[in-house]
Short mmCIF file of C-alpha atoms in Angstrom, two decimals:
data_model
loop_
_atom_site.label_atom_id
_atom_site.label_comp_id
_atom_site.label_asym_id
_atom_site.label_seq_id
_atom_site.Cartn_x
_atom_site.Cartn_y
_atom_site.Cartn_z
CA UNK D 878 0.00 0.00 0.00
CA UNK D 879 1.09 3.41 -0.38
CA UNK D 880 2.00 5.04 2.22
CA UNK D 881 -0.29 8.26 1.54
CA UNK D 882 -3.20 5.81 1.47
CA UNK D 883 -2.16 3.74 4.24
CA UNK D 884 -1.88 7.11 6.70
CA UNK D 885 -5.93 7.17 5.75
CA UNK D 886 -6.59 4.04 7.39
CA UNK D 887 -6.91 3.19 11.34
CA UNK D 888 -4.38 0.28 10.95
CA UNK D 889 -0.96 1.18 9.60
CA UNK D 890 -0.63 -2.03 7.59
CA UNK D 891 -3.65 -4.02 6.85
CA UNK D 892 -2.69 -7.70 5.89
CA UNK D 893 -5.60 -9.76 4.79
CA UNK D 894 -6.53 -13.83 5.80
CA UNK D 895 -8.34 -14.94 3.13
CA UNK D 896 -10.56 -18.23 4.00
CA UNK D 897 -12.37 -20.19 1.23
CA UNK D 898 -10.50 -18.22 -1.21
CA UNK D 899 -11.75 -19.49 -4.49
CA UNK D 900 -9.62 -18.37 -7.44
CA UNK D 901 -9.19 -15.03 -5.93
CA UNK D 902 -11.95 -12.57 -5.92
CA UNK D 903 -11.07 -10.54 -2.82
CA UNK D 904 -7.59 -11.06 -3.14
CA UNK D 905 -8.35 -8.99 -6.44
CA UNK D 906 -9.73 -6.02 -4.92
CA UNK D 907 -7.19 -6.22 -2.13
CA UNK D 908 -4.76 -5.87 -4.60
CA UNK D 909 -6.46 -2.86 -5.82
CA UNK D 910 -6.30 -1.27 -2.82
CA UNK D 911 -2.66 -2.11 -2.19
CA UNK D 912 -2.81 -4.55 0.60
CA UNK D 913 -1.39 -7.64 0.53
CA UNK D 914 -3.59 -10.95 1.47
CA UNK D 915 -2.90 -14.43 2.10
CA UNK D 916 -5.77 -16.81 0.71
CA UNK D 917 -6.48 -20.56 2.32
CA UNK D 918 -8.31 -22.32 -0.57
CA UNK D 919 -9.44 -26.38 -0.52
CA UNK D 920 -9.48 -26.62 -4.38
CA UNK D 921 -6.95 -27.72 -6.30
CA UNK D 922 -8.02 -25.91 -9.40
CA UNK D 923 -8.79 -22.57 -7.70
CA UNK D 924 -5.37 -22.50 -6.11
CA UNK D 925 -3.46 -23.32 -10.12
CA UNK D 926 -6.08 -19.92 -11.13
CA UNK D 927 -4.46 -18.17 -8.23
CA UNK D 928 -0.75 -19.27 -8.95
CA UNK D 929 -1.57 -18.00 -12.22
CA UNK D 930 -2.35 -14.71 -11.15
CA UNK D 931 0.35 -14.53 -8.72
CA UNK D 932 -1.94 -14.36 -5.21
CA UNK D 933 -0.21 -15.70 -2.07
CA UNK D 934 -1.91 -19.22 -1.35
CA UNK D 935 -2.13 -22.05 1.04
CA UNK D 936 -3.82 -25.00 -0.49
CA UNK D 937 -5.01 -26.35 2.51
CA UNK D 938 -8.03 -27.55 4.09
CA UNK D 939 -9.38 -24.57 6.45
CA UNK D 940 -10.44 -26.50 9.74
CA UNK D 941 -7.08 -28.36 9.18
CA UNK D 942 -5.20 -25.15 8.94
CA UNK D 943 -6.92 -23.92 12.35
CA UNK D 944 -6.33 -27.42 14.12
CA UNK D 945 -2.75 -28.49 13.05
CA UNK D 946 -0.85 -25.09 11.18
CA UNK D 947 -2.52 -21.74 13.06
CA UNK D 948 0.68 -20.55 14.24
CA UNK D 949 2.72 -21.09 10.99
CA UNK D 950 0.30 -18.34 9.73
CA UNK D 951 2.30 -14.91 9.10
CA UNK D 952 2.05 -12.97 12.57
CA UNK D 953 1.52 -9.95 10.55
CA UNK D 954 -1.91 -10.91 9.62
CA UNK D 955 -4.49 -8.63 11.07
CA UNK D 956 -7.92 -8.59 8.75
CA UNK D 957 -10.03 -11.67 8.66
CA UNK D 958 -12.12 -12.36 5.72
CA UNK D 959 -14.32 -15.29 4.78
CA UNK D 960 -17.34 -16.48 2.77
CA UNK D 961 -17.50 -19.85 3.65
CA UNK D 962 -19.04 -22.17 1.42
CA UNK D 963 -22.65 -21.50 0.88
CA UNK D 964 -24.24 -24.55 -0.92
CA UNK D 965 -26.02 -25.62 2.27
CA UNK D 966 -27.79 -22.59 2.72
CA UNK D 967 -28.28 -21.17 -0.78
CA UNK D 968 -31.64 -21.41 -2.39
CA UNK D 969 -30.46 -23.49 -5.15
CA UNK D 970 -28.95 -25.80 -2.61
CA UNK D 971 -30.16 -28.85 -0.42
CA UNK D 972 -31.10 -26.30 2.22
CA UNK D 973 -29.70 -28.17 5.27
CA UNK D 974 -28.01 -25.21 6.52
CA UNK D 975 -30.91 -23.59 7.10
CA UNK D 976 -32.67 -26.05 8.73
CA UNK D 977 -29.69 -26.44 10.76
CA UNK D 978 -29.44 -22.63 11.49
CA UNK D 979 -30.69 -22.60 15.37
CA UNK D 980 -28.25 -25.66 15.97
CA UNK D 981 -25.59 -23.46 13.90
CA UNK D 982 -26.55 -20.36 16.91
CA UNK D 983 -26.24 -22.91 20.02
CA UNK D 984 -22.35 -23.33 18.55
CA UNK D 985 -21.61 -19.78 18.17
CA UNK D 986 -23.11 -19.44 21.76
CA UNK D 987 -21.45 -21.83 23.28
CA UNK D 988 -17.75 -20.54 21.33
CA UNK D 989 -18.30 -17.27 23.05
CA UNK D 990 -18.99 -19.07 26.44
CA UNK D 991 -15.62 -20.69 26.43
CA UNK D 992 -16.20 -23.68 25.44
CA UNK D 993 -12.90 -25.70 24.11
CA UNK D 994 -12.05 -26.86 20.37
CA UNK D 995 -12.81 -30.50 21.43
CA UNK D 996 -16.05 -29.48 22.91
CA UNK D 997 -17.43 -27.98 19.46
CA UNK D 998 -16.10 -30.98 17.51
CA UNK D 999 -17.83 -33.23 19.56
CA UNK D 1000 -21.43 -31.34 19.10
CA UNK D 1001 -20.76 -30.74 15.41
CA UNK D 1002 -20.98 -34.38 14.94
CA UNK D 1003 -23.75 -34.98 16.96
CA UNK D 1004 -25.44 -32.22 14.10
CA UNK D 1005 -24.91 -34.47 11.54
CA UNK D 1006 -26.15 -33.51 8.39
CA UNK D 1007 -24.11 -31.87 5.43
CA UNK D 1008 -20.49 -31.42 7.21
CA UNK D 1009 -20.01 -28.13 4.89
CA UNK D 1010 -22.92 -26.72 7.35
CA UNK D 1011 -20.15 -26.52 10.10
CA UNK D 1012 -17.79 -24.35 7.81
CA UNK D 1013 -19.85 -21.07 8.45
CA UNK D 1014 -18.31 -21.35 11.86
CA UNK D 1015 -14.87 -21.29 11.16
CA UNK D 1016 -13.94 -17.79 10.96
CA UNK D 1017 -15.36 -17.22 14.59
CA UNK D 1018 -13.24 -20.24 15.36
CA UNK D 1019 -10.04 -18.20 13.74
CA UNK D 1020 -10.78 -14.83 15.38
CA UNK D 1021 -10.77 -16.85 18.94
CA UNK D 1022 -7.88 -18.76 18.31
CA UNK D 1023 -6.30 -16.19 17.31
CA UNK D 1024 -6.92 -14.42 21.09
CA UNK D 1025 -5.75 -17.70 22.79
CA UNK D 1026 -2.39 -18.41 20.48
CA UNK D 1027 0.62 -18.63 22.80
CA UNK D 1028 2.50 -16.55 20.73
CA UNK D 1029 3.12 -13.03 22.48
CA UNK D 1030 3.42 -11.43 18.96
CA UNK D 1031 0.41 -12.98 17.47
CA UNK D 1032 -2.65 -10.51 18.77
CA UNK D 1033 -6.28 -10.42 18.03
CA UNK D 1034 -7.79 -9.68 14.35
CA UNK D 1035 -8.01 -5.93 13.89
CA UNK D 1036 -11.02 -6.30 11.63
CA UNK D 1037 -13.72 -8.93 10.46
CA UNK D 1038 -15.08 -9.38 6.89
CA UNK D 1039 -18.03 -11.65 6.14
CA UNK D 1040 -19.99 -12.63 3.34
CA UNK D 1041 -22.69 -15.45 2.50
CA UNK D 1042 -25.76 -15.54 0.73
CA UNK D 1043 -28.84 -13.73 1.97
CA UNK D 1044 -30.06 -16.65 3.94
CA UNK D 1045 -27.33 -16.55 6.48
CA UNK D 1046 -28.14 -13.48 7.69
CA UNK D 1047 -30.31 -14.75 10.27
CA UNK D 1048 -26.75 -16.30 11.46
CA UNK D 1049 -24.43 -13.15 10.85
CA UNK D 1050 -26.70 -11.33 13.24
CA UNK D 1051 -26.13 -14.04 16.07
CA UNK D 1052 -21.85 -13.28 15.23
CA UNK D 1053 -22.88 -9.88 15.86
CA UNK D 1054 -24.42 -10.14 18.96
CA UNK D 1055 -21.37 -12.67 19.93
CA UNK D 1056 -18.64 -10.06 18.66
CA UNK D 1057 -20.16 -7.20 20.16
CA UNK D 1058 -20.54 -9.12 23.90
CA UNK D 1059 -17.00 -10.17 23.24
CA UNK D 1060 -14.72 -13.50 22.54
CA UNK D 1061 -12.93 -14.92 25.45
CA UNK D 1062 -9.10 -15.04 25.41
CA UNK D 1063 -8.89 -18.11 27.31
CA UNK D 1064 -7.51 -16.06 30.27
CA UNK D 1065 -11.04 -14.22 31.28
CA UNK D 1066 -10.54 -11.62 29.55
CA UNK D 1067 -13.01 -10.91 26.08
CA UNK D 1068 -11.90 -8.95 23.05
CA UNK D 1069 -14.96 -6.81 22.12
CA UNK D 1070 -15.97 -5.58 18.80
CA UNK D 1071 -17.91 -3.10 16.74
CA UNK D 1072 -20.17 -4.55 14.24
CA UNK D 1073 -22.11 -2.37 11.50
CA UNK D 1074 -25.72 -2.93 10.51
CA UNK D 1075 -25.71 -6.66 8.99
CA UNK D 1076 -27.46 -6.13 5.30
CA UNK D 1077 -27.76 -7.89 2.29
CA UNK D 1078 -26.32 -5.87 -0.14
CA UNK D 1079 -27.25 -5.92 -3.72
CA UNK D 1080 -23.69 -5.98 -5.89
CA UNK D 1081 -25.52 -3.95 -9.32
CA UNK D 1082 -25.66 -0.82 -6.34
CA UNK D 1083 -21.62 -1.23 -6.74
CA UNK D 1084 -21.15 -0.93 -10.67
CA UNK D 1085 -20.85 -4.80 -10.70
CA UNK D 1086 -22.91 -5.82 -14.10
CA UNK D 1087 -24.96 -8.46 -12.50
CA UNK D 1088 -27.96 -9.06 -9.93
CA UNK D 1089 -26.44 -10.94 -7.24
CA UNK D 1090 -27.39 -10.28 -3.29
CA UNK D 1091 -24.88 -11.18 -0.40
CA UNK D 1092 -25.21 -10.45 2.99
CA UNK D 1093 -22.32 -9.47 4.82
CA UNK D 1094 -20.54 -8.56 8.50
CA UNK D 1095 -18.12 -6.30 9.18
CA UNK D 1096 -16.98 -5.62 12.13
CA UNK D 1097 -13.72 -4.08 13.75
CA UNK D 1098 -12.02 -4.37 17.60
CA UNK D 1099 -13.76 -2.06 19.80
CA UNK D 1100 -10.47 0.43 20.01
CA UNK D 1101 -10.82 1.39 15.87
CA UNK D 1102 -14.75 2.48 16.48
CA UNK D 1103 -17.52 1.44 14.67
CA UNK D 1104 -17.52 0.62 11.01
CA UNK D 1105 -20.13 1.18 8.28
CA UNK D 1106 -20.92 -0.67 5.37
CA UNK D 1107 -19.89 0.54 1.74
CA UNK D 1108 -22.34 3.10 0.63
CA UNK D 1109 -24.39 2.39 -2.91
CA UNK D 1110 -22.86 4.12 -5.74
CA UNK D 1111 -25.47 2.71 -8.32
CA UNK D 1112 -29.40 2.11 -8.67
CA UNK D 1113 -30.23 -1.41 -7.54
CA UNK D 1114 -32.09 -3.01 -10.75
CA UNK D 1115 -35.37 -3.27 -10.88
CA UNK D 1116 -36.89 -4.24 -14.09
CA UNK D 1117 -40.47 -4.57 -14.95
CA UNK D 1118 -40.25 -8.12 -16.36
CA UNK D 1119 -37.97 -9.55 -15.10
CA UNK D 1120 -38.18 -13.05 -16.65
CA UNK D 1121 -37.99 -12.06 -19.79
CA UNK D 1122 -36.59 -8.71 -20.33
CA UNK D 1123 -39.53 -6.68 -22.32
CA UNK D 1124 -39.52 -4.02 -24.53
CA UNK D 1125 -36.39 -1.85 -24.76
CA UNK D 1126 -37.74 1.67 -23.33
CA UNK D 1127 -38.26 -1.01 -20.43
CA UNK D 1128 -34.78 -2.07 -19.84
CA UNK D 1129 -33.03 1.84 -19.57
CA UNK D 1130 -31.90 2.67 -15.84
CA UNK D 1131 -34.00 4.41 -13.69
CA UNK D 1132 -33.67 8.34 -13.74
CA UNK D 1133 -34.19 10.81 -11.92
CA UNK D 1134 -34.80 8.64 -8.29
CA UNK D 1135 -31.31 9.78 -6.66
CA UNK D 1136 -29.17 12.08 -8.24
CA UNK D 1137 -26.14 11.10 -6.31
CA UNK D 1138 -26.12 7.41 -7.28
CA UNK D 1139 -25.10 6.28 -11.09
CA UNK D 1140 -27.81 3.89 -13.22
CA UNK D 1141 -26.54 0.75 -12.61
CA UNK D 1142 -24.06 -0.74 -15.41
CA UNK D 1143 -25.29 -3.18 -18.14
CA UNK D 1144 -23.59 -6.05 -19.81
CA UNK D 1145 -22.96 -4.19 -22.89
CA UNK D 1146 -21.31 -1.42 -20.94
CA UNK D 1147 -19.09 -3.49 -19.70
CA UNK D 1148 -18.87 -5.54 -22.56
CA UNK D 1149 -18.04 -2.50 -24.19
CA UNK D 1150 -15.37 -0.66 -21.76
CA UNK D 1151 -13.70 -4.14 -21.71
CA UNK D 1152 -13.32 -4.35 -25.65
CA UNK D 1153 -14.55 -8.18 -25.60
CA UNK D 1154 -17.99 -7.89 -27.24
CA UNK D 1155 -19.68 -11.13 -27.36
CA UNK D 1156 -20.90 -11.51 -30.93
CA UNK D 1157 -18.50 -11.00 -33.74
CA UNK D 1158 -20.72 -8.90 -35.61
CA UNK D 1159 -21.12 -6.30 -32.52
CA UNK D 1160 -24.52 -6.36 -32.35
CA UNK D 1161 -27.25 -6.18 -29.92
CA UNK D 1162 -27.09 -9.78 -28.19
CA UNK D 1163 -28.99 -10.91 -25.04
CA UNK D 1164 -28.17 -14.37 -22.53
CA UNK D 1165 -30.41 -17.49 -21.73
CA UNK D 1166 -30.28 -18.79 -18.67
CA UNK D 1167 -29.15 -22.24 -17.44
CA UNK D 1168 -32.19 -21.94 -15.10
CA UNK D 1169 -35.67 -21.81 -15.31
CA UNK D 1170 -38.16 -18.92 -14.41
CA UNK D 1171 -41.20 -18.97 -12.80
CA UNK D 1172 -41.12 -22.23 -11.41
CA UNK D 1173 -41.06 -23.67 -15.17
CA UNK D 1174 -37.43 -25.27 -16.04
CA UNK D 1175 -38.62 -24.80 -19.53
CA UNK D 1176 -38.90 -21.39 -19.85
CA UNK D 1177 -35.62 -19.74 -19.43
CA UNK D 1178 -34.84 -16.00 -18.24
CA UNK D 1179 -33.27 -14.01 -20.84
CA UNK D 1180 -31.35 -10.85 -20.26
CA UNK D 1181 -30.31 -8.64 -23.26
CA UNK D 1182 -26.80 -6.51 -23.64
CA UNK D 1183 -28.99 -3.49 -22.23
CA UNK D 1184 -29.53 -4.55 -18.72
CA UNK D 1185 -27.09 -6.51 -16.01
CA UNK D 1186 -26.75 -10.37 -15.96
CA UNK D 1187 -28.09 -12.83 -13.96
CA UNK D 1188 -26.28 -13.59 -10.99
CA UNK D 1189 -22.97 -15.64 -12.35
CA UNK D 1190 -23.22 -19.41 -10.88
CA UNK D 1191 -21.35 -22.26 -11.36
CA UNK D 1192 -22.87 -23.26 -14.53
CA UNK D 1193 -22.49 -20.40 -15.89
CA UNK D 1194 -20.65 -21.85 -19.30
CA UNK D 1195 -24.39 -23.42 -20.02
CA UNK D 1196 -25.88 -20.09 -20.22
CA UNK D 1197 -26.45 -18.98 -23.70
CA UNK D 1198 -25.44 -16.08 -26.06
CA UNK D 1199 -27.29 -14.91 -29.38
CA UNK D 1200 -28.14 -12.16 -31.24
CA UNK D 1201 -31.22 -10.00 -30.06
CA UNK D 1202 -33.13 -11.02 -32.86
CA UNK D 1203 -33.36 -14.51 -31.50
CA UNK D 1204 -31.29 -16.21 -34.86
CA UNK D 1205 -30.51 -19.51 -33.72
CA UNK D 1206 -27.87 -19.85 -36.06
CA UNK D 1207 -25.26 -17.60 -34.36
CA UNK D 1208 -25.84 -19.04 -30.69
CA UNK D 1209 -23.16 -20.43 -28.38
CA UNK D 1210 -22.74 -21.01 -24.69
CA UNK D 1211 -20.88 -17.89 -23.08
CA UNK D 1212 -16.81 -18.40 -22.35
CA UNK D 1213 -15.30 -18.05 -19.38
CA UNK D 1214 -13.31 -15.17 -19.86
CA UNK D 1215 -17.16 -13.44 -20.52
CA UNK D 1216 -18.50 -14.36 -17.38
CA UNK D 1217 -14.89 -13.38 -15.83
CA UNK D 1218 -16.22 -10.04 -16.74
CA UNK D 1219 -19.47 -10.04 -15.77
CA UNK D 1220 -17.93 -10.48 -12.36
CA UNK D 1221 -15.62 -7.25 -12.59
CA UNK D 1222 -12.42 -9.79 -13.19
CA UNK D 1223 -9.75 -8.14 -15.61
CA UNK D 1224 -10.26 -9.34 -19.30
CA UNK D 1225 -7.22 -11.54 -18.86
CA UNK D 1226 -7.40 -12.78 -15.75
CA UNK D 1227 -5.81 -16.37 -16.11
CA UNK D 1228 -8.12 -18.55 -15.47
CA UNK D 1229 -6.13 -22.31 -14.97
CA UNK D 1230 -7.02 -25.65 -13.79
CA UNK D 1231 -10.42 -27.86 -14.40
CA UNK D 1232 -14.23 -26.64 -13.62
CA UNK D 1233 -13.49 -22.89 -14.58
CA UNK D 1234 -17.20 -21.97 -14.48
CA UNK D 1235 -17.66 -23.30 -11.08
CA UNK D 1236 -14.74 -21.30 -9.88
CA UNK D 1237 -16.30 -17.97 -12.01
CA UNK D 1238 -19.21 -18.57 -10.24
CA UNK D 1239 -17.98 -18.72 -6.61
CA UNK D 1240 -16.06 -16.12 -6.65
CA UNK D 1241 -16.92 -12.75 -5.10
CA UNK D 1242 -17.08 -9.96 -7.31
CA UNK D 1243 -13.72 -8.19 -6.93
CA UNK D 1244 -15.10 -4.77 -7.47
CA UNK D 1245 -18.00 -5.63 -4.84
CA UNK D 1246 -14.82 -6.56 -2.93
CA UNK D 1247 -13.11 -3.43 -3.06
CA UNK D 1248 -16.30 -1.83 -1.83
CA UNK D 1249 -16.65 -3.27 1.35
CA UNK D 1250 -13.04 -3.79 2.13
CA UNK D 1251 -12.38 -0.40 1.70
CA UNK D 1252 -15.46 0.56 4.10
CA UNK D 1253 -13.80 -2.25 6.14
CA UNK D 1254 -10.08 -0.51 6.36
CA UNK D 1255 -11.24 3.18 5.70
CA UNK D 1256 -9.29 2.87 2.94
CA UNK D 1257 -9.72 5.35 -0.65
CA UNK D 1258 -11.47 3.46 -3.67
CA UNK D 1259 -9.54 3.71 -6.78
CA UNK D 1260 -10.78 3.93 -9.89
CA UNK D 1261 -13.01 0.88 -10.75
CA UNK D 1262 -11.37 1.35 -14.40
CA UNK D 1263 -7.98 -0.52 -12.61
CA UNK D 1264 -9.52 -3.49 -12.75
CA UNK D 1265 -9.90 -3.45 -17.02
CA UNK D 1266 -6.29 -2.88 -16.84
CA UNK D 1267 -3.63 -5.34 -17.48
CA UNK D 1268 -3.05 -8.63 -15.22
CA UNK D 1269 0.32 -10.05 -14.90
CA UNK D 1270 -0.10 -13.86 -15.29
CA UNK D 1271 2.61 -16.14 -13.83
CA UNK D 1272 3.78 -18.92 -16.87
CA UNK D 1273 4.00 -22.12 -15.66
CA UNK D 1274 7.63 -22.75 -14.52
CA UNK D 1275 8.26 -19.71 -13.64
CA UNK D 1276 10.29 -18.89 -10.80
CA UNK D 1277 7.43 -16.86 -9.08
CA UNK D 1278 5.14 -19.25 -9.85
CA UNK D 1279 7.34 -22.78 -8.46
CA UNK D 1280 7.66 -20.45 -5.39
CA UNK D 1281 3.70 -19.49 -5.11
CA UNK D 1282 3.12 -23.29 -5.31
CA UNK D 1283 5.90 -24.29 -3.10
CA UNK D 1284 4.98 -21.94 -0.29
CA UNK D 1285 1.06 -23.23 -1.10
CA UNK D 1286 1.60 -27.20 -1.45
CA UNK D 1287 5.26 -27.48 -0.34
CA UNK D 1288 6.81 -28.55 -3.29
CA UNK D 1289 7.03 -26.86 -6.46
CA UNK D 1290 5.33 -29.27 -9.05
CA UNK D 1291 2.52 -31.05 -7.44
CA UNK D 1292 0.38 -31.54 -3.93
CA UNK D 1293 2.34 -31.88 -0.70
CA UNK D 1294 1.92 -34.06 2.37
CA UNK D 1295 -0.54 -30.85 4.08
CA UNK D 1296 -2.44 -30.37 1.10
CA UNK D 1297 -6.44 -31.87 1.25
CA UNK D 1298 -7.11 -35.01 -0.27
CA UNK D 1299 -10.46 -34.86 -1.81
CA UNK D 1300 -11.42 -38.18 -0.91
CA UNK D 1301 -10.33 -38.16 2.65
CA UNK D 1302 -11.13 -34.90 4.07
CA UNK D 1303 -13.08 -34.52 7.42
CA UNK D 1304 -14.45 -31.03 9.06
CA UNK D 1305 -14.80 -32.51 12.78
CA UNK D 1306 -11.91 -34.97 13.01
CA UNK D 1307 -9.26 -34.38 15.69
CA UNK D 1308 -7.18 -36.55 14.36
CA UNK D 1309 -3.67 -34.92 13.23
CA UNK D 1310 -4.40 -36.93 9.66
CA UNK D 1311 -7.35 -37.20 8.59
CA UNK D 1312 -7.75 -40.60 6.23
CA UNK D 1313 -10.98 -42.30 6.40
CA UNK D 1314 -13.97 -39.85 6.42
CA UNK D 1315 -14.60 -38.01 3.48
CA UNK D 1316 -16.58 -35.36 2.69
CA UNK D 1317 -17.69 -33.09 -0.25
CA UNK D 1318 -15.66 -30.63 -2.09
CA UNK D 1319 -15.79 -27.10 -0.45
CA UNK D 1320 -14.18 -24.00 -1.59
CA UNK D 1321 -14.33 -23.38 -5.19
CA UNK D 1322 -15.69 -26.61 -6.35
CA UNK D 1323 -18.85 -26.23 -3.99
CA UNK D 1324 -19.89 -22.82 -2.83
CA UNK D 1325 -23.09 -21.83 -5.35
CA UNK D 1326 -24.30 -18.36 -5.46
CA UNK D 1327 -27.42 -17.01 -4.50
CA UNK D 1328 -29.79 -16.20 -7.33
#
């Protein structure tokens, strides 16, 4: 960071924890803002994406980081960030999170209550269920360990950054309760903290050309004084049919309502500023949905180049591109590097590794990132144009790029002993190696967006 901009923000040098880092989203926007983040990321695919792009990375398992390497972490690290995997609680998920939610509370109680790492284990197998439920609990788990490490020059988390989709709310609000009443240091002492309003925040009302809702927490140690969350700089979208589009004097921003905020930014616009329109002929185009509308899998939504996209999911790759005049002929499924854009990535960001829609998808916007990072830190935005600019990829070989993947898997052309095994992972295991329960992917390869 510079050191002009870092003299506008409460902590002198912000270094950011990154859990369930996916390929990089809020690294991204960290980046822009010229502080420097370490990301903790399960996937194997989503950590080759952030080699690529040069992002500090542990490929590790993040309940198997906190258990067996939390004091290897840098001691400089003082923001912690996290949007755990969502799939549980999403709408297009199985929905055992939710249902799981006031079990979910009785753990974050009992964390603030004192109650050991052992303890918790022990009652988040009893919960049974969908083990990726237990996940939304780790960064609470992080910020206390953090308070009860051993070592002198390792000291509570400055700041707190959440996000998940809007149905975790309802939990966010019980961290805020538990942050603001304080977390016990293991010594009976508590470390109490300022949380803003929780919200779901709608990422168009940040210049990011998409409809996509997240609700997040931020919250900062009592000393730095109460945060707020990133004012809107855009209209949230609001179209009159929204299924499928309408006529075009329908699909213009809204004018007039707030003259402070911008009309919020359409795929074209950004199709446009980014010089990658989708159809060769640069015409008017418009996107089908993967998913269905109106309860009817048949019918698909359809957005055209004047209005924002659907919120970017995991499949992604099977949503469709076309001319507005609905020729048949000229349609093909939309590219990764497209949807890249759609979530505010740089044109070339280098996407690497297998399921590179899922890891589009799960990513968090980076210029919604920069937004409430920088309400976060009470840091300057720059110029949301930065992020059109060019990325430096790493080539494979490289001598940054053996050293991003030695420091991330431990050697510097493949997966080391502390990297996950997908098919013998375990959230509550105590035991130092985990090798006979296995559960679903998490990170890149499972969180799912909200709609």
């Amino acid at each position: 960071m510079a050191s002009s901009d870092a003299k506008s923000s409460f902590l002198a040098k912000p270094h950011i924890l990154d859990l369930f880092a996916g390929p990089g989203g809020l690294d991204v926007a960290a980046r822009m803002l010229e502080v420097p983040s370490l990301g903790i990321e399960w996937d194997k695919d989503a950590c080759e994406t952030r080699y690529k792009a040069g992002l500090d990375t542990w490929h590790g398992d993040v309940s198997a980081v906190r258990r067996h390497r939390f004091e290897e972490l840098p001691k400089e690290l003082n923001v912690l960030a996290g949007g755990p995997p969502c799939q549980t609680y999403s709408v297009a998920g199985s929905g055992a999170g939710r249902k799981a939610l006031d079990k979910v509370e009785e753990l974050v109680h009992a964390l603030v209550e004192g109650a050991g790492e052992g303890e918790i284990d022990d009652r988040l197998k009893e919960l049974g269920g969908d083990p990726r439920t237990a996940l939304v609990l780790e960064p609470l788990r992080y910020a206390i360990k953090a308070l009860r490490s051993p070592n002198r020059e390792r000291r509570p988390f400055d700041v707190i950054v959440l996000e998940q989709v809007p149905a975790v709310k309802a939990l966010w609000d019980v961290y805020k309760d538990a942050l603001e009443s304080g977390l016990p240091d293991g010594a009976g002492g508590k470390a109490r903290y300022r949380v803003a309003e929780v919200k779901t925040l709608h990422t168009e009302a940040y210049g990011v050309p998409q409809t996509r809702r997240r609700a997040i927490l931020i919250a900062r140690l009592a000393v730095h004084g109460t945060p707020s969350l990133p004012a809107p700089t855009h209209h949230t979208y609001k179209p009159l049919n929204p299924t499928q589009g309408g006529p075009d004097d329908q699909l213009l921003p809204a004018e007039g309502a707030d003259g402070a905020l911008d009309s919020w930014v359409s795929m074209g616009k950004i199709f446009e500023a980014t010089g990658h329109w989708p159809l060769d002929s640069g015409g008017p185009f418009e996107v089908r949905s993967n998913y269905g509308s109106g309860g009817d899998p048949k019918k698909r939504g359809v957005r055209t180049d004047r209005q924002p996209s659907f919120t970017v999911t995991g499949k992604v790759s099977r949503n469709v591109v076309l001319p507005r005049n609905g020729n048949e002929k000229d349609r093909r499924n939309l590219k990764i590097k497209e949807a890249g854009i759609l979530q505010t990535f740089p044109p070339d960001y280098p996407w690497s590794g297998g399921d590179q829609s899922q890891q589009v998808g799960n990513a968090v916007p980076p210029l919604f990132g920069m937004h409430v990072l920088a309400a976060a830190l009470a840091l300057p935005l720059p110029p949301e144009e930065k992020l059109r600019e060019k990325w430096s990829g790493l080539e494979v070989g490289s001598a940054k790029y053996e050293a991003l993947r030695k420091e991330g898997c431990g050697v510097p052309d493949g997966c080391g002993p502390d990297c996950p095994e997908p098919e013998a992972q375990s959230v509550s295991s105590t035991a130092s190696k985990p090798k006979s329960k296995s559960r679903p992917r998490t990170g890149a390869s499972a969180k799912r967006s909200e709609k």
